Amino acid sequence: MAGIYLHIPFCRRACYYCNFHFSTTLRQKDAMVKSLLQEMQLQQPYLQGQPVHTIYFGGGTPSLLPDADLQQLLEKLHQLFPVSDQAEITLEANPDDLQPEKLQALKAMGINRLSIGVQSFHETDLRWMNRAHNHQQALQCILDAQAAGFHNLSIDLIYGGPTLSDEGWAQNVRQAIDLQVPHLSCYALTVEPGTALDHFIRQHKVAPVNPDKAARHFEMLTGWLAAAGYEHYEISNFALPGYRSRHNSSYWQGQPYLGLGPSAHSFNGHSRQWNVANNSSYINAIQQGKVPFELENLTPDMMLNEYIMTALRTSEGCHLYLVEERFGADKRRRLETASREYILAGKMVNRNNTLVLTPEGKLFADGIAAALFV
Ligand code: SF4
């Protein structure tokens, strides 16, 4: 069972907080699509014929691509890989791209899940983030997507930002629940080095992000969504029953995946590789028949650390028997000893030989995981 990720590295404009790989000019769009098609051919052996259960168009903004390009990419994937009939095929989209005709076309070509970058239903927040869409589009695209038959729908929301009050956050989440959006990915606003936001804060043009506010918003969020019937199945992800992201879940379960496009990562169970994060370098190399990537072979300790990091972020937690089976009894004992401090502090519980973060511990998930690394 495997997944395929395609990175579409173009955006209409640069959101101030974003550190993904993208370009705001579409000059190389045609060459990029051609290169992606070529890379599929070059990388075909990577998954060793395993059935593909999920395809994910991410970015960047894949919804910027014309329908014919998306169709061509999908057709080629179907030609080269054993894509299952029930595959989950997700497209990340921005609200301003999702007109009714576009939605119809996406549906017709086989996209069966949308992940929409709504971020907020408030104009003040959207402007502050430099998003390309407005608050009307944030709402309308969901109604239009549902009318077009997209019931497997996810939206991204950002909390903790300086323009978002507690009441504003409550309205955003209530809006998503009222619209019956079955999957939410909610992220605390973080300041990544080198982003415009980082620059503005250093220049004192905007206030630094307040971690207490983000923690408060997270606690409010988990309470509201639990009451509305959503499963909190990963730190940032919430789903109504039956609507978990199969693609992202397969990352967290350590399934193999092939990443295509600049900056895309691939994983085959024992090594990880990532393509160059530069559009021109990527296109030039692919034109010469070479995939421009760096590779890292994973040692058992690296694999264990990855398991701890990803498993602790999920509601399934970190299975101690699995650690023992895959990495040895010593590693299990070491992990049990290191976790005691967090269990005593109420940040973690050991439930039937599985380490699971408590609601309080979820606020510190990455820090706790790092402290448990071997
Ligand atoms: S649309 Fe998405 S990928 Fe593009 S700049 Fe904004 S957050 Fe980043």
Short mmCIF file of C-alpha atoms and ligand atoms in Angstrom, two decimals:
data_model
loop_
_atom_site.label_atom_id
_atom_site.label_comp_id
_atom_site.label_asym_id
_atom_site.label_seq_id
_atom_site.Cartn_x
_atom_site.Cartn_y
_atom_site.Cartn_z
CA MET A 1 0.00 0.00 0.00
CA ALA A 2 1.56 3.28 -1.06
CA GLY A 3 0.83 6.96 -1.67
CA ILE A 4 1.91 9.52 -4.24
CA TYR A 5 2.40 13.22 -3.54
CA LEU A 6 2.76 15.84 -6.29
CA HIS A 7 4.15 19.24 -5.39
CA ILE A 8 2.75 22.07 -7.52
CA PRO A 9 5.08 24.97 -6.69
CA PHE A 10 3.05 28.01 -7.73
CA CYS A 11 0.94 30.48 -5.75
CA ARG A 12 -0.96 33.58 -6.71
CA ARG A 13 0.71 35.55 -3.95
CA ALA A 14 2.95 34.89 -0.97
CA CYS A 15 1.16 34.49 2.36
CA TYR A 16 3.28 36.27 4.96
CA TYR A 17 3.68 33.26 7.26
CA CYS A 18 4.46 30.62 4.61
CA ASN A 19 7.79 28.81 4.23
CA PHE A 20 6.74 26.16 1.71
CA HIS A 21 8.45 25.98 -1.64
CA PHE A 22 6.56 28.02 -4.27
CA SER A 23 6.96 30.72 -6.88
CA THR A 24 4.50 33.55 -7.51
CA THR A 25 5.21 33.60 -11.23
CA LEU A 26 3.64 31.03 -13.52
CA ARG A 27 6.33 31.52 -16.17
CA GLN A 28 7.61 27.98 -15.77
CA LYS A 29 4.20 26.35 -15.44
CA ASP A 30 4.26 24.43 -18.74
CA ALA A 31 7.85 23.27 -18.25
CA MET A 32 6.96 22.19 -14.72
CA VAL A 33 4.00 20.07 -15.82
CA LYS A 34 6.15 18.48 -18.51
CA SER A 35 8.86 17.75 -15.94
CA LEU A 36 6.38 16.22 -13.51
CA LEU A 37 5.20 13.88 -16.27
CA GLN A 38 8.80 12.97 -17.00
CA GLU A 39 9.63 12.45 -13.35
CA MET A 40 6.72 10.02 -13.01
CA GLN A 41 8.33 7.94 -15.73
CA LEU A 42 11.79 8.15 -14.15
CA GLN A 43 10.50 7.30 -10.67
CA GLN A 44 8.09 4.58 -11.68
CA PRO A 45 10.21 1.77 -10.13
CA TYR A 46 10.37 3.53 -6.73
CA LEU A 47 7.19 2.00 -5.31
CA GLN A 48 8.01 -1.45 -6.72
CA GLY A 49 4.53 -1.98 -8.09
CA GLN A 50 2.77 -1.56 -4.75
CA PRO A 51 -0.88 -0.55 -5.12
CA VAL A 52 -1.40 3.19 -4.77
CA HIS A 53 -4.21 4.00 -2.36
CA THR A 54 -3.81 7.76 -2.11
CA ILE A 55 -2.77 10.58 -4.41
CA TYR A 56 -2.27 14.07 -3.04
CA PHE A 57 -1.79 17.25 -5.07
CA GLY A 58 -0.15 19.69 -2.65
CA GLY A 59 1.89 22.83 -2.91
CA GLY A 60 1.94 25.65 -3.49
CA THR A 61 -1.53 25.91 -4.92
CA PRO A 62 -2.46 22.98 -7.17
CA SER A 63 -5.87 24.52 -7.90
CA LEU A 64 -4.01 27.19 -9.91
CA LEU A 65 -3.28 24.63 -12.60
CA PRO A 66 -5.66 24.58 -15.57
CA ASP A 67 -7.97 21.55 -15.71
CA ALA A 68 -6.16 20.12 -18.75
CA ASP A 69 -2.85 20.01 -16.83
CA LEU A 70 -4.37 18.32 -13.81
CA GLN A 71 -6.15 15.84 -16.06
CA GLN A 72 -2.92 15.02 -17.88
CA LEU A 73 -1.04 14.46 -14.61
CA LEU A 74 -3.76 12.18 -13.29
CA GLU A 75 -3.99 10.18 -16.50
CA LYS A 76 -0.25 9.59 -16.51
CA LEU A 77 -0.33 8.47 -12.88
CA HIS A 78 -3.05 5.97 -13.74
CA GLN A 79 -1.02 4.72 -16.72
CA LEU A 80 2.21 4.22 -14.78
CA PHE A 81 1.08 3.14 -11.31
CA PRO A 82 -1.46 0.57 -10.06
CA VAL A 83 -3.87 3.15 -8.62
CA SER A 84 -6.66 1.44 -6.72
CA ASP A 85 -10.26 2.04 -7.84
CA GLN A 86 -11.09 3.34 -4.37
CA ALA A 87 -8.05 5.62 -4.14
CA GLU A 88 -8.43 8.83 -2.17
CA ILE A 89 -7.39 11.61 -4.57
CA THR A 90 -6.98 14.96 -2.81
CA LEU A 91 -6.34 18.37 -4.29
CA GLU A 92 -5.26 21.31 -2.18
CA ALA A 93 -7.20 24.33 -3.34
CA ASN A 94 -7.53 27.99 -2.52
CA PRO A 95 -11.02 29.47 -2.21
CA ASP A 96 -10.50 31.99 -5.03
CA ASP A 97 -9.90 29.15 -7.52
CA LEU A 98 -13.01 27.16 -6.73
CA GLN A 99 -15.65 28.48 -9.10
CA PRO A 100 -18.57 26.08 -9.82
CA GLU A 101 -17.20 25.17 -13.30
CA LYS A 102 -13.77 24.37 -11.86
CA LEU A 103 -15.35 22.21 -9.18
CA GLN A 104 -17.35 20.29 -11.79
CA ALA A 105 -14.19 19.70 -13.81
CA LEU A 106 -12.24 18.49 -10.76
CA LYS A 107 -15.01 16.09 -9.85
CA ALA A 108 -15.25 14.79 -13.42
CA MET A 109 -11.51 14.05 -13.62
CA GLY A 110 -11.63 11.90 -10.46
CA ILE A 111 -10.55 14.23 -7.65
CA ASN A 112 -12.65 12.99 -4.73
CA ARG A 113 -11.35 15.07 -1.82
CA LEU A 114 -10.57 18.77 -1.48
CA SER A 115 -8.36 20.38 1.13
CA ILE A 116 -9.21 24.06 1.06
CA GLY A 117 -6.92 26.76 2.46
CA VAL A 118 -9.65 28.82 4.13
CA GLN A 119 -7.51 29.89 7.14
CA SER A 120 -10.19 32.27 8.49
CA PHE A 121 -13.69 33.49 7.68
CA HIS A 122 -12.73 37.03 8.77
CA GLU A 123 -11.51 39.63 6.31
CA THR A 124 -9.13 41.24 8.83
CA ASP A 125 -7.25 37.97 9.35
CA LEU A 126 -7.10 37.18 5.62
CA ARG A 127 -5.65 40.60 4.83
CA TRP A 128 -3.18 40.36 7.68
CA MET A 129 -1.96 37.01 6.29
CA ASN A 130 -1.86 38.40 2.71
CA ARG A 131 -4.18 35.66 1.47
CA ALA A 132 -5.40 35.90 -2.13
CA HIS A 133 -9.05 35.30 -1.17
CA ASN A 134 -11.63 37.28 0.78
CA HIS A 135 -14.08 36.25 3.48
CA GLN A 136 -16.99 35.83 1.04
CA GLN A 137 -14.95 33.43 -1.08
CA ALA A 138 -13.94 31.53 2.09
CA LEU A 139 -17.57 30.72 2.73
CA GLN A 140 -18.88 30.45 -0.82
CA CYS A 141 -16.27 27.92 -1.96
CA ILE A 142 -17.43 25.45 0.69
CA LEU A 143 -21.08 25.80 -0.33
CA ASP A 144 -20.13 25.45 -4.00
CA ALA A 145 -17.90 22.44 -3.33
CA GLN A 146 -20.70 20.71 -1.46
CA ALA A 147 -23.17 21.57 -4.23
CA ALA A 148 -20.74 20.02 -6.73
CA GLY A 149 -20.78 16.77 -4.73
CA PHE A 150 -17.55 17.12 -2.73
CA HIS A 151 -18.58 15.70 0.63
CA ASN A 152 -15.08 14.59 1.55
CA LEU A 153 -13.84 18.04 2.32
CA SER A 154 -11.20 19.49 4.59
CA ILE A 155 -10.47 23.08 5.45
CA ASP A 156 -7.37 24.61 7.01
CA LEU A 157 -7.80 27.16 9.78
CA ILE A 158 -5.09 29.17 11.56
CA TYR A 159 -5.41 30.25 15.19
CA GLY A 160 -3.39 32.34 17.62
CA GLY A 161 -2.78 35.23 15.20
CA PRO A 162 -2.79 38.82 16.50
CA THR A 163 -5.93 39.84 14.58
CA LEU A 164 -7.95 36.82 15.74
CA SER A 165 -9.84 37.37 19.01
CA ASP A 166 -11.22 34.52 21.10
CA GLU A 167 -14.69 35.37 19.81
CA GLY A 168 -13.40 35.48 16.23
CA TRP A 169 -11.89 32.03 16.68
CA ALA A 170 -15.15 30.73 18.14
CA GLN A 171 -16.99 32.08 15.06
CA ASN A 172 -14.52 30.42 12.68
CA VAL A 173 -14.90 27.01 14.28
CA ARG A 174 -18.68 27.37 14.64
CA GLN A 175 -18.89 28.28 10.97
CA ALA A 176 -17.02 25.11 9.97
CA ILE A 177 -19.22 22.96 12.21
CA ASP A 178 -22.41 24.62 10.94
CA LEU A 179 -21.30 24.01 7.36
CA GLN A 180 -20.78 20.33 8.26
CA VAL A 181 -17.21 20.34 7.01
CA PRO A 182 -16.15 16.79 7.95
CA HIS A 183 -12.40 17.40 8.33
CA LEU A 184 -10.48 20.31 9.83
CA SER A 185 -6.73 20.91 9.90
CA CYS A 186 -6.05 23.63 12.46
CA TYR A 187 -2.60 25.13 12.94
CA ALA A 188 -1.19 27.60 15.41
CA LEU A 189 0.33 30.56 13.63
CA THR A 190 4.07 29.98 13.78
CA VAL A 191 6.83 32.32 12.79
CA GLU A 192 9.18 30.46 10.46
CA PRO A 193 12.64 31.94 9.92
CA GLY A 194 13.02 33.84 6.67
CA THR A 195 9.29 34.48 6.12
CA ALA A 196 7.82 37.95 5.64
CA LEU A 197 6.14 37.56 9.04
CA ASP A 198 9.50 36.90 10.70
CA HIS A 199 10.88 40.01 9.00
CA PHE A 200 7.93 42.20 10.07
CA ILE A 201 8.25 41.06 13.68
CA ARG A 202 11.98 41.76 13.72
CA GLN A 203 11.29 45.23 12.34
CA HIS A 204 8.59 45.74 15.00
CA LYS A 205 6.00 46.26 12.28
CA VAL A 206 3.75 43.58 13.75
CA ALA A 207 3.42 42.20 17.26
CA PRO A 208 5.13 38.89 18.04
CA VAL A 209 2.90 35.84 18.20
CA ASN A 210 1.52 35.23 21.67
CA PRO A 211 1.97 31.53 22.66
CA ASP A 212 -0.58 31.82 25.50
CA LYS A 213 -3.24 32.88 23.04
CA ALA A 214 -2.39 29.98 20.73
CA ALA A 215 -2.59 27.53 23.67
CA ARG A 216 -5.95 29.01 24.70
CA HIS A 217 -7.31 28.73 21.14
CA PHE A 218 -6.12 25.12 20.93
CA GLU A 219 -7.90 24.21 24.15
CA MET A 220 -11.09 25.93 23.03
CA LEU A 221 -10.88 24.15 19.69
CA THR A 222 -10.46 20.66 21.08
CA GLY A 223 -13.42 21.13 23.42
CA TRP A 224 -15.78 22.46 20.76
CA LEU A 225 -14.88 19.85 18.17
CA ALA A 226 -15.15 16.96 20.61
CA ALA A 227 -18.64 18.19 21.55
CA ALA A 228 -19.53 18.34 17.84
CA GLY A 229 -18.49 14.70 17.31
CA TYR A 230 -15.09 15.18 15.65
CA GLU A 231 -12.27 12.74 16.42
CA HIS A 232 -9.03 14.49 17.34
CA TYR A 233 -6.92 11.93 15.51
CA GLU A 234 -3.70 13.93 15.13
CA ILE A 235 -2.52 17.06 16.94
CA SER A 236 -3.63 19.37 14.11
CA ASN A 237 -6.31 17.20 12.53
CA PHE A 238 -9.94 16.54 13.40
CA ALA A 239 -12.44 14.42 11.50
CA LEU A 240 -16.02 13.27 11.72
CA PRO A 241 -16.14 9.44 11.76
CA GLY A 242 -15.07 8.05 8.38
CA TYR A 243 -13.42 11.25 7.16
CA ARG A 244 -9.81 10.97 8.34
CA SER A 245 -7.24 11.88 5.69
CA ARG A 246 -6.07 8.51 4.39
CA HIS A 247 -3.05 10.09 2.71
CA ASN A 248 -1.72 11.85 5.80
CA SER A 249 -2.59 8.88 8.01
CA SER A 250 -0.41 6.70 5.81
CA TYR A 251 2.56 9.03 6.47
CA TRP A 252 1.99 8.67 10.20
CA GLN A 253 1.71 4.90 9.87
CA GLY A 254 5.06 4.69 8.08
CA GLN A 255 3.68 3.58 4.70
CA PRO A 256 5.89 4.18 1.62
CA TYR A 257 5.21 7.16 -0.60
CA LEU A 258 6.65 8.74 -3.70
CA GLY A 259 6.96 12.53 -3.86
CA LEU A 260 7.11 14.18 -7.27
CA GLY A 261 8.09 17.77 -8.03
CA PRO A 262 10.53 20.26 -6.52
CA SER A 263 10.99 19.90 -2.73
CA ALA A 264 8.87 16.72 -2.62
CA HIS A 265 9.94 13.98 -0.21
CA SER A 266 9.80 10.22 -0.76
CA PHE A 267 10.06 7.33 1.69
CA ASN A 268 10.46 3.62 0.99
CA GLY A 269 10.73 2.10 4.46
CA HIS A 270 14.50 2.41 4.87
CA SER A 271 15.54 5.69 3.23
CA ARG A 272 14.15 9.14 2.73
CA GLN A 273 14.90 11.40 -0.20
CA TRP A 274 13.92 14.91 -1.16
CA ASN A 275 14.00 16.71 -4.47
CA VAL A 276 15.79 20.02 -4.91
CA ALA A 277 13.61 22.95 -3.76
CA ASN A 278 14.24 25.11 -6.81
CA ASN A 279 12.02 25.15 -9.90
CA SER A 280 14.74 25.88 -12.49
CA SER A 281 17.21 23.34 -11.07
CA TYR A 282 14.45 20.74 -10.93
CA ILE A 283 13.31 21.33 -14.51
CA ASN A 284 16.88 21.37 -15.88
CA ALA A 285 17.82 18.12 -14.19
CA ILE A 286 14.65 16.32 -15.25
CA GLN A 287 15.17 17.47 -18.85
CA GLN A 288 18.52 15.70 -18.69
CA GLY A 289 16.84 12.54 -17.44
CA LYS A 290 18.00 12.88 -13.81
CA VAL A 291 15.92 13.26 -10.65
CA PRO A 292 17.70 15.89 -8.53
CA PHE A 293 17.45 14.55 -4.97
CA GLU A 294 19.42 14.04 -1.81
CA LEU A 295 19.08 10.78 0.09
CA GLU A 296 19.37 9.80 3.71
CA ASN A 297 19.52 6.17 4.81
CA LEU A 298 17.64 5.71 8.04
CA THR A 299 19.36 3.97 10.92
CA PRO A 300 17.21 1.99 13.41
CA ASP A 301 17.53 4.85 15.92
CA MET A 302 16.36 7.38 13.33
CA MET A 303 13.38 5.16 12.54
CA LEU A 304 12.54 4.80 16.21
CA ASN A 305 12.72 8.58 16.72
CA GLU A 306 10.44 9.11 13.74
CA TYR A 307 8.01 6.60 15.14
CA ILE A 308 8.01 8.34 18.54
CA MET A 309 7.50 11.75 16.93
CA THR A 310 4.65 10.76 14.62
CA ALA A 311 2.91 8.27 16.92
CA LEU A 312 2.78 10.66 19.86
CA ARG A 313 1.03 13.22 17.66
CA THR A 314 -1.76 10.75 16.87
CA SER A 315 -4.65 9.55 19.01
CA GLU A 316 -3.37 5.95 18.60
CA GLY A 317 -0.24 6.85 20.55
CA CYS A 318 3.11 5.12 20.73
CA HIS A 319 2.81 1.35 21.17
CA LEU A 320 5.49 0.03 23.50
CA TYR A 321 5.09 -3.57 22.30
CA LEU A 322 5.73 -2.34 18.76
CA VAL A 323 8.88 -0.52 19.90
CA GLU A 324 10.07 -3.74 21.53
CA GLU A 325 9.23 -5.85 18.48
CA ARG A 326 10.91 -3.52 15.98
CA PHE A 327 13.76 -2.00 17.98
CA GLY A 328 14.41 -4.32 20.94
CA ALA A 329 13.58 -4.64 24.64
CA ASP A 330 16.34 -2.18 25.67
CA LYS A 331 14.80 0.61 23.62
CA ARG A 332 11.40 -0.10 25.10
CA ARG A 333 12.78 0.05 28.66
CA ARG A 334 14.62 3.26 27.86
CA LEU A 335 11.45 4.83 26.48
CA GLU A 336 9.40 3.74 29.48
CA THR A 337 11.94 5.26 31.86
CA ALA A 338 12.16 8.53 29.92
CA SER A 339 8.38 8.86 29.74
CA ARG A 340 7.86 8.60 33.53
CA GLU A 341 8.59 12.29 34.07
CA TYR A 342 5.81 13.25 31.64
CA ILE A 343 3.36 10.74 33.08
CA LEU A 344 3.96 12.15 36.57
CA ALA A 345 3.49 15.69 35.22
CA GLY A 346 0.09 14.72 33.75
CA LYS A 347 1.21 15.26 30.17
CA MET A 348 1.10 11.62 29.14
CA VAL A 349 -0.53 8.36 30.16
CA ASN A 350 0.49 4.76 29.66
CA ARG A 351 -2.74 3.14 28.51
CA ASN A 352 -2.42 -0.61 27.98
CA ASN A 353 1.26 -0.36 27.06
CA THR A 354 0.67 2.60 24.77
CA LEU A 355 1.97 6.09 25.49
CA VAL A 356 -0.68 8.70 24.74
CA LEU A 357 -0.50 12.44 25.30
CA THR A 358 -3.10 14.03 27.57
CA PRO A 359 -4.87 17.22 26.40
CA GLU A 360 -2.23 19.22 28.30
CA GLY A 361 0.60 17.19 26.82
CA LYS A 362 -0.66 17.84 23.28
CA LEU A 363 0.36 21.47 23.72
CA PHE A 364 3.96 20.31 24.06
CA ALA A 365 3.90 17.32 21.70
CA ASP A 366 7.02 18.04 19.68
CA GLY A 367 9.10 18.99 22.75
CA ILE A 368 8.05 15.84 24.62
CA ALA A 369 8.77 13.63 21.62
CA ALA A 370 12.22 15.21 21.21
CA ALA A 371 12.98 14.57 24.90
CA LEU A 372 12.16 10.87 24.39
CA PHE A 373 14.42 10.41 21.39
CA VAL A 374 17.18 7.81 21.65
S1 SF4 B 1 -1.24 29.67 -0.72
FE1 SF4 B 1 -0.38 28.10 0.66
S2 SF4 B 1 1.60 27.52 -0.22
FE2 SF4 B 1 0.95 29.43 -1.22
S3 SF4 B 1 1.95 31.04 -0.05
FE3 SF4 B 1 -0.09 30.78 0.84
S4 SF4 B 1 0.17 29.26 2.50
FE4 SF4 B 1 2.00 29.17 1.18
#
